[in-house]
Tab-separated table of C-alpha atoms in Angstrom:
chain	number	residue	atom	x	y	z
A	1	UNK	CA	101.043	147.331	175.068
A	2	UNK	CA	104.305	145.589	175.839
A	3	UNK	CA	105.095	142.458	173.900
A	4	UNK	CA	105.592	139.241	175.840
A	5	UNK	CA	109.034	137.725	176.204
A	6	UNK	CA	107.924	134.884	173.939
A	7	UNK	CA	107.077	137.292	171.095
A	8	UNK	CA	110.429	139.041	171.465
A	9	UNK	CA	112.291	135.739	171.310
A	10	UNK	CA	110.370	134.730	168.205
A	11	UNK	CA	111.235	138.006	166.449
A	12	UNK	CA	114.921	137.614	167.300
A	13	UNK	CA	114.883	134.030	166.042
A	14	UNK	CA	113.296	135.064	162.734
A	15	UNK	CA	115.831	137.899	162.303
A	16	UNK	CA	118.799	135.599	162.999
A	17	UNK	CA	117.433	132.947	160.638
A	18	UNK	CA	117.048	135.529	157.871
A	19	UNK	CA	120.590	136.773	158.439
A	20	UNK	CA	121.972	133.230	158.209
A	21	UNK	CA	120.096	132.644	154.950
A	22	UNK	CA	121.545	135.826	153.442
A	23	UNK	CA	125.089	134.979	154.556
A	24	UNK	CA	124.886	131.382	153.375
A	25	UNK	CA	123.425	132.588	150.075
A	26	UNK	CA	126.375	134.901	149.568
A	27	UNK	CA	128.760	132.058	150.241
A	28	UNK	CA	127.102	130.033	147.495
A	29	UNK	CA	127.365	132.835	144.907
A	30	UNK	CA	129.313	132.060	141.776
A	31	UNK	CA	132.765	133.690	141.546
A	32	UNK	CA	132.901	136.924	139.563
A	33	UNK	CA	133.285	136.550	135.820
A	34	UNK	CA	136.342	138.018	134.124
A	35	UNK	CA	134.160	140.732	132.574
A	36	UNK	CA	132.774	141.656	136.001
A	37	UNK	CA	136.273	141.810	137.475
A	38	UNK	CA	137.334	144.147	134.667
A	39	UNK	CA	134.311	146.382	135.252
A	40	UNK	CA	135.092	146.605	138.978
A	41	UNK	CA	138.753	147.350	138.248
A	42	UNK	CA	137.790	150.084	135.776
A	43	UNK	CA	135.425	151.658	138.321
A	44	UNK	CA	138.179	151.703	140.964
A	45	UNK	CA	140.579	153.265	138.467
A	46	UNK	CA	138.072	155.979	137.540
A	47	UNK	CA	137.378	156.787	141.202
A	48	UNK	CA	141.104	157.015	141.933
A	49	UNK	CA	141.523	159.403	138.981
A	50	UNK	CA	138.639	161.542	140.217
A	51	UNK	CA	140.133	161.671	143.710
A	52	UNK	CA	143.521	162.726	142.316
A	53	UNK	CA	141.888	165.399	140.152
A	54	UNK	CA	139.992	166.747	143.160
A	55	UNK	CA	143.184	166.840	145.226
A	56	UNK	CA	145.085	168.771	142.544
A	57	UNK	CA	142.237	171.134	141.702
A	58	UNK	CA	141.503	172.251	145.254
A	59	UNK	CA	145.093	172.653	146.438
A	60	UNK	CA	146.620	176.117	146.464
A	61	UNK	CA	149.731	176.517	144.322
A	62	UNK	CA	153.085	176.859	146.037
A	63	UNK	CA	155.384	179.805	145.381
A	64	UNK	CA	157.696	177.472	143.444
A	65	UNK	CA	154.833	176.375	141.178
A	66	UNK	CA	153.798	179.969	140.519
A	67	UNK	CA	157.378	180.853	139.537
A	68	UNK	CA	157.695	177.754	137.331
A	69	UNK	CA	154.443	178.587	135.535
A	70	UNK	CA	155.604	182.142	134.856
A	71	UNK	CA	158.968	180.940	133.536
A	72	UNK	CA	157.316	178.358	131.293
A	73	UNK	CA	154.944	180.927	129.793
A	74	UNK	CA	157.848	183.300	129.166
A	75	UNK	CA	159.751	180.603	127.259
A	76	UNK	CA	156.629	179.580	125.338
A	77	UNK	CA	156.109	183.155	124.155
A	78	UNK	CA	159.421	183.176	122.254
A	79	UNK	CA	158.513	180.666	119.546
A	80	UNK	CA	157.628	181.971	116.087
A	81	UNK	CA	156.155	179.874	113.292
A	82	UNK	CA	158.314	179.800	110.151
A	83	UNK	CA	156.593	180.864	106.949
A	84	UNK	CA	157.606	180.513	103.318
A	85	UNK	CA	157.225	177.267	101.394
A	86	UNK	CA	160.547	175.376	101.163
A	87	UNK	CA	161.546	173.938	97.809
A	88	UNK	CA	160.194	170.535	97.012
A	89	UNK	CA	156.457	170.002	96.593
A	90	UNK	CA	155.454	166.497	97.647
A	91	UNK	CA	152.188	164.647	97.284
A	92	UNK	CA	150.555	161.523	98.661
A	93	UNK	CA	150.257	158.573	96.337
A	94	UNK	CA	146.828	156.926	96.363
A	95	UNK	CA	147.959	153.890	98.347
A	96	UNK	CA	149.989	155.967	100.782
A	97	UNK	CA	147.072	158.320	101.433
A	98	UNK	CA	144.884	155.470	102.697
A	99	UNK	CA	147.332	154.923	105.560
A	100	UNK	CA	148.522	158.481	106.269
A	101	UNK	CA	144.988	159.860	106.048
A	102	UNK	CA	143.938	157.976	109.186
A	103	UNK	CA	146.233	160.006	111.448
A	104	UNK	CA	145.959	163.468	109.891
A	105	UNK	CA	143.286	165.868	111.188
A	106	UNK	CA	142.374	169.333	109.938
A	107	UNK	CA	140.606	172.397	111.363
A	108	UNK	CA	139.379	174.878	108.767
A	109	UNK	CA	138.617	177.934	110.947
A	110	UNK	CA	142.264	178.329	111.942
A	111	UNK	CA	143.796	176.371	109.020
A	112	UNK	CA	145.532	173.775	111.167
A	113	UNK	CA	146.699	170.271	110.195
A	114	UNK	CA	147.635	167.852	112.988
A	115	UNK	CA	149.509	164.585	112.594
A	116	UNK	CA	148.224	162.671	115.636
A	117	UNK	CA	150.886	160.119	116.621
A	118	UNK	CA	149.522	157.305	118.833
A	119	UNK	CA	151.010	157.303	122.364
A	120	UNK	CA	152.045	160.949	121.954
A	121	UNK	CA	149.075	162.625	123.676
A	122	UNK	CA	147.046	162.165	120.497
A	123	UNK	CA	143.682	161.998	122.317
A	124	UNK	CA	144.057	165.444	123.901
A	125	UNK	CA	145.502	166.939	120.726
A	126	UNK	CA	142.542	165.702	118.671
A	127	UNK	CA	140.237	167.179	121.323
A	128	UNK	CA	142.053	170.471	120.773
A	129	UNK	CA	141.181	170.264	117.065
A	130	UNK	CA	137.513	169.806	117.978
A	131	UNK	CA	137.638	172.671	120.457
A	132	UNK	CA	139.245	175.001	117.906
A	133	UNK	CA	136.425	174.189	115.488
A	134	UNK	CA	133.833	175.342	118.038
A	135	UNK	CA	132.379	171.875	118.633
A	136	UNK	CA	130.498	171.960	121.991
A	137	UNK	CA	131.115	168.211	122.406
A	138	UNK	CA	134.887	168.498	122.188
A	139	UNK	CA	135.422	166.745	125.545
A	140	UNK	CA	134.073	163.432	124.223
A	141	UNK	CA	136.419	160.585	123.353
A	142	UNK	CA	137.489	161.538	119.816
A	143	UNK	CA	138.319	157.983	118.783
A	144	UNK	CA	134.677	156.901	118.623
A	145	UNK	CA	133.111	159.772	116.698
A	146	UNK	CA	131.729	159.533	113.193
A	147	UNK	CA	132.168	163.241	112.470
A	148	UNK	CA	135.945	163.435	112.859
A	149	UNK	CA	137.713	165.994	110.616
A	150	UNK	CA	140.128	163.411	109.275
A	151	UNK	CA	142.110	163.528	106.033
A	152	UNK	CA	140.780	160.251	104.664
A	153	UNK	CA	137.395	161.982	104.169
A	154	UNK	CA	139.021	164.493	101.816
A	155	UNK	CA	139.817	163.948	98.173
A	156	UNK	CA	143.434	163.126	97.402
A	157	UNK	CA	143.796	166.415	95.520
A	158	UNK	CA	142.474	168.498	98.434
A	159	UNK	CA	144.723	166.699	100.921
A	160	UNK	CA	147.792	167.354	98.770
A	161	UNK	CA	146.883	171.036	98.451
A	162	UNK	CA	146.487	171.398	102.228
A	163	UNK	CA	149.889	169.843	102.864
A	164	UNK	CA	151.652	172.091	100.345
A	165	UNK	CA	149.758	175.307	101.184
A	166	UNK	CA	151.947	177.360	103.544
A	167	UNK	CA	148.901	179.113	105.028
A	168	UNK	CA	147.882	175.795	106.617
A	169	UNK	CA	149.949	175.270	109.790
A	170	UNK	CA	151.229	171.686	109.972
A	171	UNK	CA	151.793	170.340	113.501
A	172	UNK	CA	153.244	167.157	115.001
A	173	UNK	CA	154.439	166.103	118.461
A	174	UNK	CA	157.150	163.433	118.769
A	175	UNK	CA	158.319	161.214	121.631
A	176	UNK	CA	161.385	159.203	122.614
A	177	UNK	CA	160.767	155.733	121.087
A	178	UNK	CA	161.939	154.039	124.299
A	179	UNK	CA	159.257	155.581	126.499
A	180	UNK	CA	156.670	155.387	123.716
A	181	UNK	CA	157.163	151.625	123.347
A	182	UNK	CA	157.015	151.140	127.129
A	183	UNK	CA	153.861	153.247	127.348
A	184	UNK	CA	152.230	151.232	124.553
A	185	UNK	CA	153.025	147.987	126.376
A	186	UNK	CA	151.694	149.141	129.745
A	187	UNK	CA	148.536	150.531	128.163
A	188	UNK	CA	147.666	147.849	125.613
A	189	UNK	CA	149.107	144.748	127.287
A	190	UNK	CA	148.595	145.465	130.996
A	191	UNK	CA	146.315	148.315	132.078
A	192	UNK	CA	143.556	148.457	129.451
A	193	UNK	CA	142.776	144.706	129.576
A	194	UNK	CA	142.403	144.971	133.361
A	195	UNK	CA	139.998	147.876	132.930
A	196	UNK	CA	137.964	145.920	130.384
A	197	UNK	CA	138.669	148.299	127.503
A	198	UNK	CA	140.010	145.671	125.096
A	199	UNK	CA	141.696	142.287	125.011
A	200	UNK	CA	145.386	141.870	125.810
A	201	UNK	CA	147.358	142.876	122.710
A	202	UNK	CA	149.859	140.098	123.408
A	203	UNK	CA	147.213	137.424	122.937
A	204	UNK	CA	145.388	139.371	120.236
A	205	UNK	CA	148.426	140.072	118.031
A	206	UNK	CA	151.143	137.638	119.063
A	207	UNK	CA	149.041	134.698	120.242
A	208	UNK	CA	150.432	134.713	123.774
A	209	UNK	CA	150.782	136.892	126.852
A	210	UNK	CA	154.181	138.598	126.687
A	211	UNK	CA	156.492	140.169	129.238
A	212	UNK	CA	157.844	143.570	128.243
A	213	UNK	CA	161.257	142.105	127.452
A	214	UNK	CA	159.746	139.451	125.163
A	215	UNK	CA	157.551	142.052	123.459
A	216	UNK	CA	160.405	144.538	122.974
A	217	UNK	CA	162.726	141.905	121.517
A	218	UNK	CA	160.072	140.812	119.031
A	219	UNK	CA	159.509	144.431	118.007
A	220	UNK	CA	163.281	144.906	117.635
A	221	UNK	CA	163.662	141.855	115.380
A	222	UNK	CA	164.762	142.201	111.753
A	223	UNK	CA	161.488	140.899	110.313
A	224	UNK	CA	160.065	142.962	107.435
A	225	UNK	CA	157.129	140.712	106.519
A	226	UNK	CA	153.977	142.834	106.890
A	227	UNK	CA	151.899	139.742	107.676
A	228	UNK	CA	153.836	139.352	110.947
A	229	UNK	CA	153.626	141.633	113.973
A	230	UNK	CA	157.333	141.137	114.662
A	231	UNK	CA	159.765	143.851	113.596
A	232	UNK	CA	159.213	147.432	112.437
A	233	UNK	CA	157.723	147.929	108.984
A	234	UNK	CA	154.723	149.479	107.237
A	235	UNK	CA	152.398	146.879	108.738
A	236	UNK	CA	153.520	147.463	112.330
A	237	UNK	CA	150.810	148.405	114.828
A	238	UNK	CA	150.416	152.200	114.977
A	239	UNK	CA	151.014	152.340	118.735
A	240	UNK	CA	154.686	151.392	118.310
A	241	UNK	CA	155.200	152.028	114.602
A	242	UNK	CA	158.214	154.337	114.013
A	243	UNK	CA	157.099	157.954	114.048
A	244	UNK	CA	158.990	158.558	110.836
A	245	UNK	CA	156.408	156.426	109.007
A	246	UNK	CA	153.230	157.855	110.585
A	247	UNK	CA	151.488	160.414	108.355
A	248	UNK	CA	154.415	159.757	105.946
A	249	UNK	CA	156.219	162.253	108.179
A	250	UNK	CA	159.633	161.616	106.636
A	251	UNK	CA	158.307	162.601	103.223
A	252	UNK	CA	156.465	165.742	104.398
A	253	UNK	CA	158.641	166.778	107.378
A	254	UNK	CA	160.092	169.837	105.616
A	255	UNK	CA	156.543	171.244	105.297
A	256	UNK	CA	155.808	171.109	109.042
A	257	UNK	CA	155.761	174.495	110.778
A	258	UNK	CA	155.745	173.089	114.314
A	259	UNK	CA	157.458	170.020	115.783
A	260	UNK	CA	156.984	169.657	119.538
A	261	UNK	CA	158.106	167.045	122.047
A	262	UNK	CA	155.924	164.943	124.316
A	263	UNK	CA	158.486	165.261	127.108
A	264	UNK	CA	157.750	169.018	127.259
A	265	UNK	CA	154.225	168.899	125.921
A	266	UNK	CA	152.718	171.402	128.348
A	267	UNK	CA	155.209	174.102	127.393
A	268	UNK	CA	155.338	173.187	123.711
A	269	UNK	CA	151.547	173.146	123.364
A	270	UNK	CA	151.501	176.606	124.919
A	271	UNK	CA	154.203	177.711	122.448
A	272	UNK	CA	152.070	176.536	119.532
A	273	UNK	CA	148.868	178.194	120.715
A	274	UNK	CA	150.635	181.449	121.608
A	275	UNK	CA	152.276	181.534	118.172
A	276	UNK	CA	148.831	181.121	116.595
A	277	UNK	CA	147.278	183.735	118.908
A	278	UNK	CA	144.941	181.130	120.401
A	279	UNK	CA	146.340	180.523	123.890
A	280	UNK	CA	143.995	182.708	125.932
A	281	UNK	CA	140.844	181.397	124.251
A	282	UNK	CA	141.675	177.722	123.816
A	283	UNK	CA	144.649	176.710	125.953
A	284	UNK	CA	144.809	178.691	129.186
A	285	UNK	CA	141.667	177.264	130.766
A	286	UNK	CA	138.825	174.809	130.440
A	287	UNK	CA	140.821	171.575	130.279
A	288	UNK	CA	140.348	170.208	133.787
A	289	UNK	CA	137.160	168.206	134.412
A	290	UNK	CA	134.527	170.317	136.208
A	291	UNK	CA	134.516	170.148	139.995
A	292	UNK	CA	131.503	169.021	141.980
A	293	UNK	CA	129.127	171.669	143.309
A	294	UNK	CA	130.455	171.193	146.852
A	295	UNK	CA	134.067	171.977	145.915
A	296	UNK	CA	135.352	175.489	145.348
A	297	UNK	CA	138.560	175.906	143.325
A	298	UNK	CA	141.254	178.222	144.707
A	299	UNK	CA	141.984	181.500	142.994
A	300	UNK	CA	145.243	180.067	141.621
A	301	UNK	CA	143.558	177.142	139.874
A	302	UNK	CA	143.967	178.510	136.340
A	303	UNK	CA	147.422	176.995	135.590
A	304	UNK	CA	146.090	173.544	136.512
A	305	UNK	CA	143.102	174.148	134.233
A	306	UNK	CA	145.273	174.710	131.149
A	307	UNK	CA	145.963	172.151	128.445
A	308	UNK	CA	148.237	169.299	129.603
A	309	UNK	CA	148.597	170.780	133.105
A	310	UNK	CA	147.428	167.559	134.745
A	311	UNK	CA	149.350	165.120	132.551
A	312	UNK	CA	152.639	166.897	133.246
A	313	UNK	CA	152.348	166.151	136.964
A	314	UNK	CA	152.554	162.365	136.402
A	315	UNK	CA	155.670	162.122	134.248
A	316	UNK	CA	158.292	161.690	136.980
A	317	UNK	CA	156.845	158.412	138.200
A	318	UNK	CA	156.335	157.186	134.654
A	319	UNK	CA	159.983	157.777	133.745
A	320	UNK	CA	161.240	155.599	136.600
A	321	UNK	CA	158.668	152.918	135.715
A	322	UNK	CA	159.906	152.820	132.119
A	323	UNK	CA	163.536	152.634	133.267
A	324	UNK	CA	162.721	149.495	135.266
A	325	UNK	CA	161.269	147.841	132.161
A	326	UNK	CA	164.561	148.303	130.316
A	327	UNK	CA	166.647	146.752	133.107
A	328	UNK	CA	167.438	143.447	131.261
A	329	UNK	CA	170.987	143.625	129.795
A	330	UNK	CA	171.119	144.809	126.201
A	331	UNK	CA	167.389	145.483	125.897
A	332	UNK	CA	167.581	149.273	125.745
A	333	UNK	CA	170.398	149.152	123.183
A	334	UNK	CA	168.432	146.720	120.993
A	335	UNK	CA	165.306	148.906	121.008
A	336	UNK	CA	167.310	152.077	120.423
A	337	UNK	CA	169.006	150.468	117.410
A	338	UNK	CA	165.656	149.273	116.025
A	339	UNK	CA	164.281	152.828	116.145
A	340	UNK	CA	167.446	154.424	114.768
A	341	UNK	CA	165.452	155.911	111.875
A	342	UNK	CA	163.459	158.021	114.367
A	343	UNK	CA	166.543	159.194	116.259
A	344	UNK	CA	168.205	160.091	112.952
A	345	UNK	CA	165.275	162.317	112.003
A	346	UNK	CA	165.187	163.928	115.471
A	347	UNK	CA	168.879	164.808	115.104
A	348	UNK	CA	168.382	166.247	111.628
A	349	UNK	CA	165.622	168.682	112.605
A	350	UNK	CA	166.797	169.402	116.169
A	351	UNK	CA	163.799	167.830	117.895
A	352	UNK	CA	165.230	166.647	121.216
A	353	UNK	CA	163.526	166.547	124.644
A	354	UNK	CA	165.644	169.382	126.033
A	355	UNK	CA	165.224	171.594	122.963
A	356	UNK	CA	162.553	174.248	122.403
A	357	UNK	CA	159.956	173.404	119.745
A	358	UNK	CA	161.236	173.486	116.195
A	359	UNK	CA	159.997	173.033	112.635
A	360	UNK	CA	160.777	170.425	110.010
A	361	UNK	CA	162.446	172.923	107.673
A	362	UNK	CA	165.934	171.502	108.293
A	363	UNK	CA	164.821	168.178	106.808
A	364	UNK	CA	164.682	169.780	103.331
A	365	UNK	CA	168.465	169.380	103.026
A	366	UNK	CA	168.505	165.784	104.267
A	367	UNK	CA	165.576	164.560	102.163
A	368	UNK	CA	167.407	165.503	98.955
A	369	UNK	CA	169.765	162.563	99.565
A	370	UNK	CA	168.123	159.247	98.539
A	371	UNK	CA	170.059	157.467	101.304
A	372	UNK	CA	167.821	159.132	103.889
A	373	UNK	CA	164.554	158.081	102.266
A	374	UNK	CA	163.835	155.144	104.541
A	375	UNK	CA	160.228	154.964	103.379
A	376	UNK	CA	161.453	154.097	99.903
A	377	UNK	CA	163.679	151.339	101.268
A	378	UNK	CA	160.560	149.684	102.679
A	379	UNK	CA	158.249	150.079	99.705
A	380	UNK	CA	159.131	152.395	96.838
A	381	UNK	CA	155.807	151.776	95.074
A	382	UNK	CA	153.698	152.760	98.095
A	383	UNK	CA	155.248	156.227	98.357
A	384	UNK	CA	155.228	157.098	94.680
A	385	UNK	CA	157.731	157.397	91.856
A	386	UNK	CA	157.986	161.181	92.292
A	387	UNK	CA	159.518	160.678	95.752
A	388	UNK	CA	161.256	157.321	95.452
A	389	UNK	CA	162.128	157.272	91.747
A	390	UNK	CA	161.092	154.780	89.125
């Protein structure tokens, strides 16, 4: 039975009234809290990352990419790990071990020791340690796990034996301090606070929000007081602390079998795993997030599924972004001078961005000269009388 015109008008009136109530209610809503804004921003960032992953994983490789992958693998196959313990046994002091032990990870099945340097792909490298150990949960964020194979859980005696035992392969990746400092700023001062991961490091550490120039100049200051976040010293935040200090690398560098560079991390990681005979099982595939059930990967997906394949595709844009941060006159020179101890060590062992991976063996000659023991200049007691003298 057809409704009367009056009934139809009443229904329309009720619908319009309800719509107006909803709209007016939305207008009266409180503005989003800062926490809610961060959650929304993080969700957008995650969706953008997923979209980029899907685009890369379902695109066929070009002929140029296929050739580049083959050339990279050929270069990576040439590296050989040095063996034979160089002269000069060194050991952690008790106080030193408390600090160095937080960044050193071990994997017993393949006798691997990793010095994980913050802002040098340390998250993925620690995941590699978990994967090598056979842990089925290796994809999880390694920074929030209670079962981490970290040196500080070992006894001091066992840690010293591992470091001086040549059958344990010691590994570290290094990075240009300029780009590492810029990356730390963008991550900890800009991007992570927006995504709601943690508070702005500027406010948290320095008491104010800082521009990159202001932050870099404070880091490059001559302050050596550990109670202050200015300057570079033993108390400096790990994310921009000189790499020479992390894991007491200066002291143990001559014992490291493999020193790679972040700038070539895809190729250098392949060099390491090929030298250990582990590339096919642990590096060549399995690193890309799984695709959805409605997406079929192309036959040539494997190179993009290898370790660090995805991260390498983003470095060109990052380099130009970092260059812009160092535009203020004199800023780059000031930061480079502040991190001179890192550049000095890179020169001594031949660890430059354009070089193939190396070892720390060449440091054995340099470390014999007390003038090069920068750790001792900072705190001779912390690093032990055997290394720094009485």
